[in-house]
Structure formats: C-alpha cells, structure tokens
XYZ file of C-alpha atoms in Angstrom:
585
model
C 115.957 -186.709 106.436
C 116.701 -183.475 108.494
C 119.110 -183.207 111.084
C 117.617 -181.829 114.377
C 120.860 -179.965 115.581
C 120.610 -177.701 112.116
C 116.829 -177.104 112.368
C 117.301 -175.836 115.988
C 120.889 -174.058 115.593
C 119.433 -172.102 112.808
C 116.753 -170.551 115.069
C 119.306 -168.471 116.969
C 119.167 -165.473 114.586
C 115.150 -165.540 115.047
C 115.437 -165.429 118.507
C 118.053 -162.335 118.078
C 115.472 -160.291 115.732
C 112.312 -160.900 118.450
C 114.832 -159.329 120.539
C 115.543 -156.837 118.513
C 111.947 -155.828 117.877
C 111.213 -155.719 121.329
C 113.656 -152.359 121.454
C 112.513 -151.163 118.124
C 108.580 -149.845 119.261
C 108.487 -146.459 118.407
C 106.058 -143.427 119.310
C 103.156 -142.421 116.668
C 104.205 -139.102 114.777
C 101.777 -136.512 116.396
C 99.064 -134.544 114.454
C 99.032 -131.048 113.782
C 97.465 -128.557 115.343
C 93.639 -127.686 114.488
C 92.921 -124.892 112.383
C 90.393 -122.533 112.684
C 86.702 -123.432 113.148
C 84.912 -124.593 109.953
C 81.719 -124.233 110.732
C 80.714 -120.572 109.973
C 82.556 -121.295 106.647
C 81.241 -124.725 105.217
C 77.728 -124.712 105.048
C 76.123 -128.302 104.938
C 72.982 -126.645 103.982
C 73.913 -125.106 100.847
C 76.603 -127.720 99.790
C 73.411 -130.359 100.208
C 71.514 -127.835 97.714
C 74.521 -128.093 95.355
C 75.149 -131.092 95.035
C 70.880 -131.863 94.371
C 70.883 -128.977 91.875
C 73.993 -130.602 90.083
C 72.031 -133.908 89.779
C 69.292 -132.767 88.180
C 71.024 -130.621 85.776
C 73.689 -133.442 84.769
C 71.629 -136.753 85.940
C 74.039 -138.763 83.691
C 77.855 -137.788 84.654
C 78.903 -141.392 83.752
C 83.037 -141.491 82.494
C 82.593 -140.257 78.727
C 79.238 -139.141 78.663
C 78.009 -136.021 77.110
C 76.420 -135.228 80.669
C 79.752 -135.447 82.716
C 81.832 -133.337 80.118
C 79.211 -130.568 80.852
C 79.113 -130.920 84.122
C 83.070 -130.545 83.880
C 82.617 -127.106 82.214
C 80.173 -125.918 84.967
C 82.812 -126.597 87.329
C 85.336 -124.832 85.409
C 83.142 -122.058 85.605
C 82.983 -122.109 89.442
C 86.018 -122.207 89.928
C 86.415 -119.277 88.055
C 83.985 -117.224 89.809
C 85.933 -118.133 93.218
C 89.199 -116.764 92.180
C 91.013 -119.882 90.628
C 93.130 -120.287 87.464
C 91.352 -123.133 85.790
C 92.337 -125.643 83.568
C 90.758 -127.961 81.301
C 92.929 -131.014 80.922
C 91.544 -133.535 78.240
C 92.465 -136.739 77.657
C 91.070 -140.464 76.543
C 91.218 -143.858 78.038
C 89.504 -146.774 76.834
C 87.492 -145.038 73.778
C 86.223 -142.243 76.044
C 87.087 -138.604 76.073
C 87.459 -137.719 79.614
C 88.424 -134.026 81.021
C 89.926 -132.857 84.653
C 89.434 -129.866 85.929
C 91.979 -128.017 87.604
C 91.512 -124.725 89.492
C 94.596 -123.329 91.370
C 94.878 -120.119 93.567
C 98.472 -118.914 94.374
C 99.933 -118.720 98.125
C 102.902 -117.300 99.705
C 105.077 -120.244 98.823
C 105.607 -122.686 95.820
C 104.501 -125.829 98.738
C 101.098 -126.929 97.172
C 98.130 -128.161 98.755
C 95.867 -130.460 96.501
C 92.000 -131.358 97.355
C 90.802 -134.257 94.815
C 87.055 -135.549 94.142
C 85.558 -137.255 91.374
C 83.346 -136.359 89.228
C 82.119 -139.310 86.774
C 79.553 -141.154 88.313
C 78.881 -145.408 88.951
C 74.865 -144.804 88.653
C 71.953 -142.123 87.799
C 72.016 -139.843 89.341
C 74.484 -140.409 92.308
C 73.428 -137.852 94.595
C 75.347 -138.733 97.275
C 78.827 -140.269 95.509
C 80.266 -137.800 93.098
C 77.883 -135.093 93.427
C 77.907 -134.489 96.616
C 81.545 -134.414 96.350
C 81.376 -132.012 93.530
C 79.394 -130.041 95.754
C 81.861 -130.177 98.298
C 84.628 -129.275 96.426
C 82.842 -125.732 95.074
C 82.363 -125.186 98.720
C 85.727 -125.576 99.465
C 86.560 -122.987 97.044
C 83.840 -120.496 98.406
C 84.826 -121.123 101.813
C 88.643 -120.075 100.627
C 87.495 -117.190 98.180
C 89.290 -114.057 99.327
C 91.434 -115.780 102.307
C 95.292 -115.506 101.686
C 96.924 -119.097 102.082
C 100.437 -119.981 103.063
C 100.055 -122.608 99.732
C 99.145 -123.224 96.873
C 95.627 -124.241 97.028
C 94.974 -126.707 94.274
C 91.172 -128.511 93.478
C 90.759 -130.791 91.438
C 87.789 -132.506 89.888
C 88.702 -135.407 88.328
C 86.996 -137.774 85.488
C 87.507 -141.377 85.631
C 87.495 -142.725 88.368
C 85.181 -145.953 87.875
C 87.762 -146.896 85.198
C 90.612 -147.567 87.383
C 91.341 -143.924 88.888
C 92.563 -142.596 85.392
C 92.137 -139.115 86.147
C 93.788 -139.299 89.443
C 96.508 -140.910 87.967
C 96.759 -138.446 85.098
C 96.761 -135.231 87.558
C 99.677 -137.331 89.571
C 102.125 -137.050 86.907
C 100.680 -133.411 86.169
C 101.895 -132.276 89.664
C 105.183 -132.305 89.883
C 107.963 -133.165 92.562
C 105.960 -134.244 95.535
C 108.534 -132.752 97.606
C 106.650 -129.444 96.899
C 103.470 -131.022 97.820
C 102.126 -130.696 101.403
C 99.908 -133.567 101.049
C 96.734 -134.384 98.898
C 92.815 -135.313 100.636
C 90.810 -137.234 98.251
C 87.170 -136.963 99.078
C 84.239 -139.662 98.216
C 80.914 -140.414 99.054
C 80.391 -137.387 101.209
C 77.024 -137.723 101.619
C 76.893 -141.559 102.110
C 73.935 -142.162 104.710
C 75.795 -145.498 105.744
C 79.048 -145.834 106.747
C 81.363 -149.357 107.411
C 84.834 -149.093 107.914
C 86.845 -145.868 108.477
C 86.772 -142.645 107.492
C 89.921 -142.481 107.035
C 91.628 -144.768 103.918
C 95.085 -144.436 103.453
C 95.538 -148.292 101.778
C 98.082 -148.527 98.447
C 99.023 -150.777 96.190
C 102.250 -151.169 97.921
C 103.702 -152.003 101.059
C 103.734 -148.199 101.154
C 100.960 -146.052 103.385
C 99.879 -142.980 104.148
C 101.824 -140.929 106.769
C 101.130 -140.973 110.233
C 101.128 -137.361 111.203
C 98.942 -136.814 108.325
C 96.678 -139.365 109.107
C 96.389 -138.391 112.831
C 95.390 -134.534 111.735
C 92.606 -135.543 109.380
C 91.260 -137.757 112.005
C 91.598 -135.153 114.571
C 89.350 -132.903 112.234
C 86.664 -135.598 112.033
C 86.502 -136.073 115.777
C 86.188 -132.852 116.283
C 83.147 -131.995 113.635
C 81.205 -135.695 113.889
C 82.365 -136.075 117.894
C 83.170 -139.484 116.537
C 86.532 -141.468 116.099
C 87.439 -141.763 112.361
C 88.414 -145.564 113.151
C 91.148 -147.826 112.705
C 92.164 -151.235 111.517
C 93.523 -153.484 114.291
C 97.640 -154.466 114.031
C 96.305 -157.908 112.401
C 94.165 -156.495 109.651
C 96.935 -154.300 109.240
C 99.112 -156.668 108.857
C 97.074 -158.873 106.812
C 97.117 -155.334 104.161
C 100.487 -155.161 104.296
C 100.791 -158.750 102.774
C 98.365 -158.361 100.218
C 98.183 -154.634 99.049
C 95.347 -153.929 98.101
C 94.529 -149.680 97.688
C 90.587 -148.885 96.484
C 90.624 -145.139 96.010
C 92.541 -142.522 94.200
C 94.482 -141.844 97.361
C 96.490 -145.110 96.375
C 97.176 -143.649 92.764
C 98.868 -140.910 94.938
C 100.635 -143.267 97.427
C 102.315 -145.017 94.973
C 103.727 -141.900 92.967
C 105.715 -140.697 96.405
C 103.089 -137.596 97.569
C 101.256 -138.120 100.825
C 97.778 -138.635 100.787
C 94.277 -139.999 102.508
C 91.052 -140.494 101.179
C 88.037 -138.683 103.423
C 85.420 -140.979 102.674
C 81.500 -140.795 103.709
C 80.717 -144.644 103.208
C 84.482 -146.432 104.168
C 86.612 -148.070 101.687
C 83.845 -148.722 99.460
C 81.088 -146.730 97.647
C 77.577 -147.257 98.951
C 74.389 -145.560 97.396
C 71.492 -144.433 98.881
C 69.824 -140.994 99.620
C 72.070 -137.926 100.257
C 72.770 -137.524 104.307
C 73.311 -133.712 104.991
C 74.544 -133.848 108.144
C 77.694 -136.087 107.273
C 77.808 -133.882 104.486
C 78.653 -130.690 106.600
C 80.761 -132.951 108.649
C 83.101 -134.279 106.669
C 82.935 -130.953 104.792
C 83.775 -129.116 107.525
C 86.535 -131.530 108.797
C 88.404 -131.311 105.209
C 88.312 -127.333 105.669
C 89.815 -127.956 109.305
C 92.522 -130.701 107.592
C 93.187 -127.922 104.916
C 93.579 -125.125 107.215
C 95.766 -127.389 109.201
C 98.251 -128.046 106.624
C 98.538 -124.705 105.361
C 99.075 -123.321 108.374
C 101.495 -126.003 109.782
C 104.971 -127.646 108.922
C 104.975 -130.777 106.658
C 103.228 -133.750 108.674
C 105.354 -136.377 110.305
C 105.539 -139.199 107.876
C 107.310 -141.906 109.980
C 108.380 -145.057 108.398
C 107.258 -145.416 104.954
C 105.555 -148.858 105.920
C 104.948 -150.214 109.294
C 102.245 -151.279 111.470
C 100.751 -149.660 114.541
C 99.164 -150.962 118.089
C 97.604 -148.971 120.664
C 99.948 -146.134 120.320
C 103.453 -147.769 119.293
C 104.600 -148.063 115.690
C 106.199 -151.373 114.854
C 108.663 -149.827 111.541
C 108.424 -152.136 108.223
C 112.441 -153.207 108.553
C 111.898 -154.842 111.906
C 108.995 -156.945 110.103
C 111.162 -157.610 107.114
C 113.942 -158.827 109.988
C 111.672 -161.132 111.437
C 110.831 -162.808 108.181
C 113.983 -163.782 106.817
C 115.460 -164.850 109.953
C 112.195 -167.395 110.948
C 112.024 -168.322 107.101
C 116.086 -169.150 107.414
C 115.876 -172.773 109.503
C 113.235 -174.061 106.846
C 116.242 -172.837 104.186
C 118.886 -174.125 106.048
C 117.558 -177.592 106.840
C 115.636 -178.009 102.736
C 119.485 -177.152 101.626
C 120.909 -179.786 104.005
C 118.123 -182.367 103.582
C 118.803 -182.597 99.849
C 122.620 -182.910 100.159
C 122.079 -185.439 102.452
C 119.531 -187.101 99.850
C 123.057 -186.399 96.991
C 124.995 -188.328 99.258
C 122.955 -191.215 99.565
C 122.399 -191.744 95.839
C 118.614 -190.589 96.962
C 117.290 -189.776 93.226
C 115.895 -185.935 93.935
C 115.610 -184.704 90.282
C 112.944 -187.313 88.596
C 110.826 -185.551 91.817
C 111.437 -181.935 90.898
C 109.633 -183.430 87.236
C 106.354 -184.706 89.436
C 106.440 -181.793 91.763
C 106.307 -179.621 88.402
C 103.104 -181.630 87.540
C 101.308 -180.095 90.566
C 102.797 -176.579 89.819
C 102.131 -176.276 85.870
C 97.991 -176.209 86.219
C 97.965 -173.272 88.517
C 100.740 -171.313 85.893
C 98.361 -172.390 82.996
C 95.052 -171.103 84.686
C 97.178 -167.283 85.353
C 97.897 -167.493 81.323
C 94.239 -168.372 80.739
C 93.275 -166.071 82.733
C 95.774 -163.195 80.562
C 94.687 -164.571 77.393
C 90.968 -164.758 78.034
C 91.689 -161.069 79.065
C 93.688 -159.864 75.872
C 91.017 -161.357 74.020
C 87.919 -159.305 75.320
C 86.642 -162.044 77.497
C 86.930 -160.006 80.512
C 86.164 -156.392 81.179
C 88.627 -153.849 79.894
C 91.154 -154.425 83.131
C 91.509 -151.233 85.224
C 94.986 -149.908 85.803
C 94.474 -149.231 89.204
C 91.921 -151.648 91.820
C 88.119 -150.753 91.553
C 85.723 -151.851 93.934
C 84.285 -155.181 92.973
C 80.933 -153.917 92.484
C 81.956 -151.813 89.153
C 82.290 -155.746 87.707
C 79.943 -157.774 89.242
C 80.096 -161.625 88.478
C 77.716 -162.166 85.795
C 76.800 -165.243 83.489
C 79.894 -164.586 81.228
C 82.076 -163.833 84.187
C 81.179 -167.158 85.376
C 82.119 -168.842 81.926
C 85.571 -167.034 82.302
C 86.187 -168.542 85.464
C 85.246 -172.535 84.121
C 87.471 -171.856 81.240
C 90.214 -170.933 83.444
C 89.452 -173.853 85.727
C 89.333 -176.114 82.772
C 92.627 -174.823 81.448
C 94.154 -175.903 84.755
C 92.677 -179.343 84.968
C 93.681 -179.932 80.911
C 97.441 -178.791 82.066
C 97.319 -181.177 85.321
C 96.373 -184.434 83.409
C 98.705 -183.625 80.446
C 101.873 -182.944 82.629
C 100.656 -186.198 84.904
C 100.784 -188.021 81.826
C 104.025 -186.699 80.217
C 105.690 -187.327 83.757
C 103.907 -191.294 83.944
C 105.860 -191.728 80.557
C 109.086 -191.248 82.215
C 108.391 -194.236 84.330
C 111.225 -193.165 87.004
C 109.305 -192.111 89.687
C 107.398 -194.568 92.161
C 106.013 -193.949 95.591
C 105.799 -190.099 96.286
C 106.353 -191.416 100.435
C 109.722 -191.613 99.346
C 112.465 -189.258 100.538
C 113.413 -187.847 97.224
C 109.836 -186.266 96.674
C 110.042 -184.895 100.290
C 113.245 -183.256 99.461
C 112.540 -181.978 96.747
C 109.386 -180.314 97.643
C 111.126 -178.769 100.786
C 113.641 -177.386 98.482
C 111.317 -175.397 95.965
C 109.349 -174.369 99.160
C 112.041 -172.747 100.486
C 113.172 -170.916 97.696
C 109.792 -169.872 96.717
C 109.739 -168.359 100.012
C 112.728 -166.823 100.422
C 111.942 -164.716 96.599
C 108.353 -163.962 98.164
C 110.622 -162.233 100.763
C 112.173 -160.552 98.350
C 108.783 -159.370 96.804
C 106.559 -158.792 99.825
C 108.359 -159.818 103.303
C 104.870 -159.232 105.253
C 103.527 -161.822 103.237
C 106.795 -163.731 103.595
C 105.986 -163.425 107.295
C 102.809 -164.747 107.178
C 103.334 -167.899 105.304
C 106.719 -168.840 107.774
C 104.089 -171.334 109.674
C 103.480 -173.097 106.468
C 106.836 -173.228 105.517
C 108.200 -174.722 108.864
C 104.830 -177.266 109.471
C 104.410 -178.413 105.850
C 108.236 -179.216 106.103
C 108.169 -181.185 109.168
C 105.414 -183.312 107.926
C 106.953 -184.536 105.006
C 110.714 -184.416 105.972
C 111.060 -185.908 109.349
C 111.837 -189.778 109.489
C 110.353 -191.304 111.438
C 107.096 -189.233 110.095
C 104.562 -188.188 112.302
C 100.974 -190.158 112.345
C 98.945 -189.046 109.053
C 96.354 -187.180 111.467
C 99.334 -185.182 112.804
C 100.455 -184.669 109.605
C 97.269 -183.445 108.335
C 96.784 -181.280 111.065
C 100.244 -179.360 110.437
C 98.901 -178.905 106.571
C 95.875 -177.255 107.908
C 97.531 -175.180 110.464
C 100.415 -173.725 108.148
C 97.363 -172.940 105.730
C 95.310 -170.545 108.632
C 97.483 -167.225 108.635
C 96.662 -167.347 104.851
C 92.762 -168.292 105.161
C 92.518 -166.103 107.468
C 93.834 -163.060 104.868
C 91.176 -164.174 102.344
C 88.695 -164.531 105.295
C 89.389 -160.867 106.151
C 89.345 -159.308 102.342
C 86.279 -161.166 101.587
C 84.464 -159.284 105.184
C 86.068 -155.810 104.170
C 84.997 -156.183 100.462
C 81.355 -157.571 101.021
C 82.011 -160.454 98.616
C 81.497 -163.777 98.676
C 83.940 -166.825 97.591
C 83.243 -167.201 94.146
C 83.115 -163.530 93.762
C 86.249 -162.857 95.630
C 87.788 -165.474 93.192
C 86.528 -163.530 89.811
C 87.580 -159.666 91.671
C 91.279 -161.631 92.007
C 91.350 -162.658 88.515
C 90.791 -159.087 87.725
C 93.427 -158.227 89.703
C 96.040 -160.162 87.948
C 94.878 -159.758 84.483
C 94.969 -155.636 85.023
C 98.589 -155.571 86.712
C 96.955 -154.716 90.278
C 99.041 -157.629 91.458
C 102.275 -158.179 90.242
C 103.194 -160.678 87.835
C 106.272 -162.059 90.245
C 103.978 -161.940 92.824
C 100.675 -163.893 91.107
C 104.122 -166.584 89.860
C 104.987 -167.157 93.224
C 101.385 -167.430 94.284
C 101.157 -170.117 91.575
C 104.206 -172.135 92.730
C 103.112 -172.246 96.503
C 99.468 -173.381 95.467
C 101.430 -176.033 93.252
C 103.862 -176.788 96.131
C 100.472 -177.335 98.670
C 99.720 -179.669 96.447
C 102.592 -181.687 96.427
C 102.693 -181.780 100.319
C 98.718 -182.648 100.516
C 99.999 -185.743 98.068
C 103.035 -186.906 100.384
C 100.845 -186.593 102.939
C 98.393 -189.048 102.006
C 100.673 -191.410 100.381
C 103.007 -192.063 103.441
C 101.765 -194.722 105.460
C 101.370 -194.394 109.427
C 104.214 -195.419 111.178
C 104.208 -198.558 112.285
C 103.843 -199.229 116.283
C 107.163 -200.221 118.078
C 107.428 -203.773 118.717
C 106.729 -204.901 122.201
C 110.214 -205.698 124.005
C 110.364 -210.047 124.313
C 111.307 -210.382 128.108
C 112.446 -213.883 129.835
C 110.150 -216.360 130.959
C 110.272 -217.661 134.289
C 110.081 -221.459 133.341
C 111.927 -223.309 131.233
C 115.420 -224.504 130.123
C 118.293 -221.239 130.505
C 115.085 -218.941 131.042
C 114.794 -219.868 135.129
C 115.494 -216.238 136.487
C 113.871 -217.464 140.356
C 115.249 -218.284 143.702
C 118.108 -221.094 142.737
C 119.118 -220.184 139.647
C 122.479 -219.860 140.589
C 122.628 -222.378 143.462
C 123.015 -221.977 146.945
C 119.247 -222.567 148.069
C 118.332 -224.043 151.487
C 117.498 -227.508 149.550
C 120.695 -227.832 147.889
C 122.777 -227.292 150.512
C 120.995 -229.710 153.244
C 121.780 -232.480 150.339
C-alpha cells in the first residue's frame, strides 16, 4: 500500500536537519563569579539549634494548623529583628487559612533577589524538611543584617507547599515583572541526612528550565562548600524530562511564571525524612549565601535557550530538537496521506475502518473522563494545582478502588463501541488494507498535533510512528514475528520514559499509574496532551490487532524447471540433431 520512492524521497529534509544540528552545538553559558566566603557568616551550628528549637516549640506546622500560623508569626518577628519590612500575606486554599511571610530589605537598585523555603510541614515534627529550612532562612537574614546589597533582598517563608506549592504560587504573582528579578533559590530539606539525585533541581512543568548560567553558579557554590559536584542528569534523562514535564518543587511554580529559578535541595528531587544532618546543613547554607552574594554582586546570569538539552559541555538549543521532529515524523505523514489516496482510488473502503479503529480509541477517552468525574466527585484527593511528590498521596485501599473503576469504565466503553460497530456489519477482516490505512492515517496526525504540543515527545515516539507503519502498511507484509518485533521496538523510547520516572520517583507500577491519574485529574498534564495520549494508546491497539490478524506470507512457489526425459522436455546431447549416431546413418 505505500510507495517506496515517497517513503524514501521524504527523508531528504531529515537528513538536512541532522546536518543542521551537527553546526548548531553551542557552548554552556558560564557561571558567575564566587562571592565572598560564607563560612564566618553562616553558622551550621546555630542554624542546627534553630531549626531543633523551632520544632519543639511548633511540633505541628502542618498547612492550616494552629501550630504553623504561629510559627508564621515567629518568623515575622525575626525578620523584624534583622532589619526587614515584613509582611503577613493571608490567604485560603482548600478550607485552610494559610499565611506567607514576606520580609524585604531595600538595595541600591529596584533588581530583586528572592530566597524561598517552606514552612508547612508533611510530618511531626520535620526537623530536617521545613524546619531546618526555616532555620536557614533566619540565618540568611542574620548573616545579611547590617550588609548593604546591590538588590533587593527578598525572604520568603511560604505556607503550602504539600498542597500543590500554593504559597509559592501566590508570592509569584505577588512579585512583579520578573524582568526586575535577578533570580529566585528555593531551598528544601536542608538538613536531609540522605541524599539521591542532585542538588540542584531546576525541572518545570514545561518544556521550559532553569537557566544555565544560573544553574552553573549555584553549583559552583556547592562544590566549593561540600567539595562535591552538585550532579547532573545525563542528555537522555534529560531528554526523557523534556518529553514529559514533570517539575516537583516550588522552583517549577517559578519557571513557569517567566522568573529564573533553582531549587537547593538537601535530599534531591524528593523529600526524605530522617534525623537532622548538621553538616549538610552548614553546607548548603553556606553555598546559598555564596549563590546570593553571587548574584548581587554580578550581572544577570546567562540564561541560554529557554529549553534545550546539554552533553558534556555543549548545549543542544530546543529549536534544533523541534527541527528534527517534524522533519523524521514527515515520511510517516507523507506516505499515511498517499497510502489512503491510493486506497480512494481503488474503491478500498477506508471510512467503515476509521468506525473500528474508534472502538480501540473510545475506552482509553472514557477511563480519562472517569478518571475527571471520580475526581469532581471527591473520590480522589483534592487535586493539587501544581505536581507533589507521590508520597503526599500514597495508594491506599480507596485509591485502589479508583483505579478498578476507571479500568472498568474503559472495558464497559470497549465492549459497547465493539458492539455498536458489529451492528454495522461493514467491516470484515481487519488484515485488510483499509484498516491499515486508516490506522496509519490517525497515527500520523496524532503525531504531527503531539508536535505541536510537546515536539521532544514528538521526537521520541518517531520510531513508533515509522515501525508500527511499516508493519501494517507494506504489501507484501513482513512475517508476524517481524512484525511483532517492530511493535515492540517503536514501543522502547516510550518504556523506557516510564522506566526512568518510575527509578527517579521511587514508585512502583501500580503506583506510578495512580500518581499519573493525579496528574491529569489536577491539570499537571494538559488536557490536549492526556487526549493525544489517549488516541496513541487507542491507535497501539489497533496496530497490535492488524498485527495478529494478518496471516504470514505465504512462501514463494518453487520455480517448475524441465525434465530431462520425456516428449518436448529432452534438453540433452541430440536434441536438436547432429549427433555422431545420426549422422553415421
């Protein structure tokens, strides 16, 4: 049903853009320079004190509780004492009365320089999560009390964060243009004893990071208080971020609103508890008073692209990525828009197809509405606005009945539209080319608008859109073990994605699979985005079912050659006359 000349021609534009890319490496944006020593003025000591004195006072600084409003008043009150202008900014989310704190001190220019920690705690006491950083943050101010700046120094303690990062989100639209912001360090689990991952997050919910230069100076200040690298996620994981954004951490709240901004964080991406570690207290303390020092004293940190991925010490720029995308993604287009003409022009019937292919797409569309209803109906947890870590809602028993009733849902939807489309009674074997062409023709489309949404993961599902072609739209088809094997192949680059998010998040299948439905049902992932998830799941489907239902090709017939005996067959010595025998007679 395709036409080899089209499929190949159409590669020449690919070929171009790999070109292309090859010239397009650029260098890393450098750091800035270091800033003073920090060690004579954040004590790791007395912040450690701190931050046990605040537990015991406030033991319970849960979002909303009586504990964590006081503790928001002694904070207010520290601030104070250090020189700040402090303000009390209350709000509510979710039933809850929450409160920020905001202390500013005044520098030479209007540029402002933001430091952000939490203060609402997951447990009791949290030592080493929200009071430590607490802790920090007074430090901070202590360790700047009396010292002219160049900016605005601004601290913040905010409330909410194991609700979805409402505070943070609430002091982003408090701050202005965040062309007058120099950049904004988040700080978390300070005092974490264990550590996996980076120290360094700079992950949105975007195809959007953190800057380069800014990146490069905060890990500069770690390396040079821990003697450690911050660490770094290789090009693939990178990669594999890019195409499925996924930002834990209020630094994402600020990524998304335009500032600049990286989360210093004790225990990685996510939270750990344990007992309070005082010497990666004073370190990281120390290296945000270098990163602050740094920025005040420096120009605005080279951003670089706004997305992109890195290697070794070349940036690869996000347009070169979206390049490569479109232009491997256009022979599947190309030859799915020429294999169904050809299909119009030989009477091939493609639409009664488009009806069964919709059979395999409708139960994955009616488990995301399940999965929206069950949520506007208090089934689920109050959906966070912005990602949480998955241990704020573990799977329980009743998460587990959420997640049959959305799997029932999907198989009630899959037998009704099988039997709505059986009642037609126009369709037959789904080996036929008309199912093949029609599949390759949603395929493609569905891939060409996840381009249009997210080209990294447009990018990574370009094997599965040229392999999962080929197997059902090439005549004569390949063997069904071939063909299986091209399903499976076009379905690693994505495996491999949920592979990585389930090692980074500590989570197992099933619990990976409730955390996503979270996702969706809170607006973390787009609504286009979960659609065309939907469609592509229905559209795997639909090739898994060609697959199987197309026979094996049939061996070639062995070619019938001439006997040697027999009447007309003789092809020996005398056939056409003129042996020795004949011509003695």
């Amino acid at each position: 049903m395709i036409e080899p000349r089209v499929y190949r021609a159409a590669f020449v534009p690919a070929l171009l853009a790999v070109v292309l890319a090859m010239f397009s490496l650029e260098s890393r944006p450098g750091p800035l320079a270091q800033g003073l020593a920090a060690d004579v003025l954040f004590e790791g000591e007395l912040a450690a004190g701190s931050a046990a004195a605040l537990a015991r006072r406030f033991p319970d600084r849960r979002a909303g509780r009586p504990g964590n409003r006081a503790a928001s008043a002694f904070v207010a009150d520290a601030l104070r004492r250090r020189g700040f202008s402090v303000e009390s900014d209350r709000f509510a989310h979710a039933g809850r009365q929450l409160v920020n704190v905001i202390g500013r001190r005044a520098g030479r220019s209007r540029s402002q320089l933001a430091v952000v920690a939490a203060r609402d705690a997951r447990g009791v006491p949290d030592v080493s999560g929200s009071a430590a950083d607490t802790a920090a943050l007074l430090e901070l101010a202590r360790a700047f009390e009396g010292r002219p700046t160049e900016r605005t120094l601004l601290l913040a303690s905010v409330d909410g964060s194991t609700l979805g990062e409402v505070g943070a989100e609430r002091l982003a639209e408090r701050l202005g243009d965040p062309g007058f912001v120099q950049g904004v360090l988040v700080v978390s689990n300070l005092g974490s004893p264990e550590r996996r991952g980076s120290f360094v997050v700079a992950w949105s919910n975007d195809t959007g990071r953190a800057g380069i230069g800014l990146q490069r100076t905060v890990a500069d200040s770690i390396r040079e208080e821990l003697e450690e690298d911050a660490g770094a996620t290789s090009w693939m994981g990178q990669l594999f971020r890019m195409s499925f954004p996924l930002g834990i951490g209020a630094q994402s709240v600020f990524l998304e609103r335009g500032f600049d901004s990286v989360r210093i964080s004790g225990s990685g991406e996510l939270p750990r508890g344990g007992p309070l570690d005082q010497d990666v207290l004073g370190g990281l303390g120390r290296a945000t008073l270098r990163s602050v020092t740094a920025l005040d004293e420096g120009a605005r940190p080279a951003r670089g692209p706004d997305s992109y991925v890195t290697a070794v010490s070349q940036v690869m720029p996000g347009w070169v990525i979206q390049l490569l995308a479109i232009t491997f993604l256009l022979p599947v287009i190309i030859t799915s828009v020429d294999a169904f003409a050809r299909a119009r022009r030989r009477h091939v019937p493609v639409g009664p197809w488009l009806r069964w292919l919709a059979t395999w797409i409708a139960p994955f569309i009616a488990a995301l509405a399940a999965a929206g209803l069950l949520a506007l109906a208090g089934a689920t947890p109050d959906p966070p606005p912005n990602p949480v870590a998955p241990s704020d809602n573990p799977l329980d028993s009743a998460a587990a009945g959420v997640l049959l009733g959305v799997g029932a849902a999907a198989a009630l939807a899959f037998m009704a539209a099988r039997a709505l489309s059986r009642r037609s009674g126009d369709l037959g074997d789904p080996s036929e080319p008309g199912a093949a062409s029609a599949l390759a023709l949603v395929a493609a489309g569905t891939a060409l608008l996840l381009w249009l949404v997210n080209p990294y993961a447009a990018l990574l599902v370009v094997p599965a859109a040229h392999l999962w072609m080929l197997a059902t739209l090439v005549d004569p088809r390949p063997p069904r073990r071939a063909r299986a094997a091209m399903v499976a192949a076009g379905l690693l680059p994505l495996a491999l994605v949920a592979l990585y998010y389930l090692i980074a998040l500590r989570i197992d299948p099933i619990t990976g699979a409730w955390y996503l439905l979270l996702l969706v049902s809170g607006g973390a992932v787009d609504l286009p985005l979960a659609l065309l998830g939907c469609i592509g799941l229905g559209c795997l489907a639909a090739t898994v079912a060609i697959v199987r239902a197309a026979p094996d090709p049939e061996p070639p017939a062995e070619e019938e050659r001439p006997t040697v005996f027999g009447p007309g067959a003789h092809a020996g010595p005398g056939a056409l006359g003129g042996t020795q025998s004949a011509l003695r007679r």
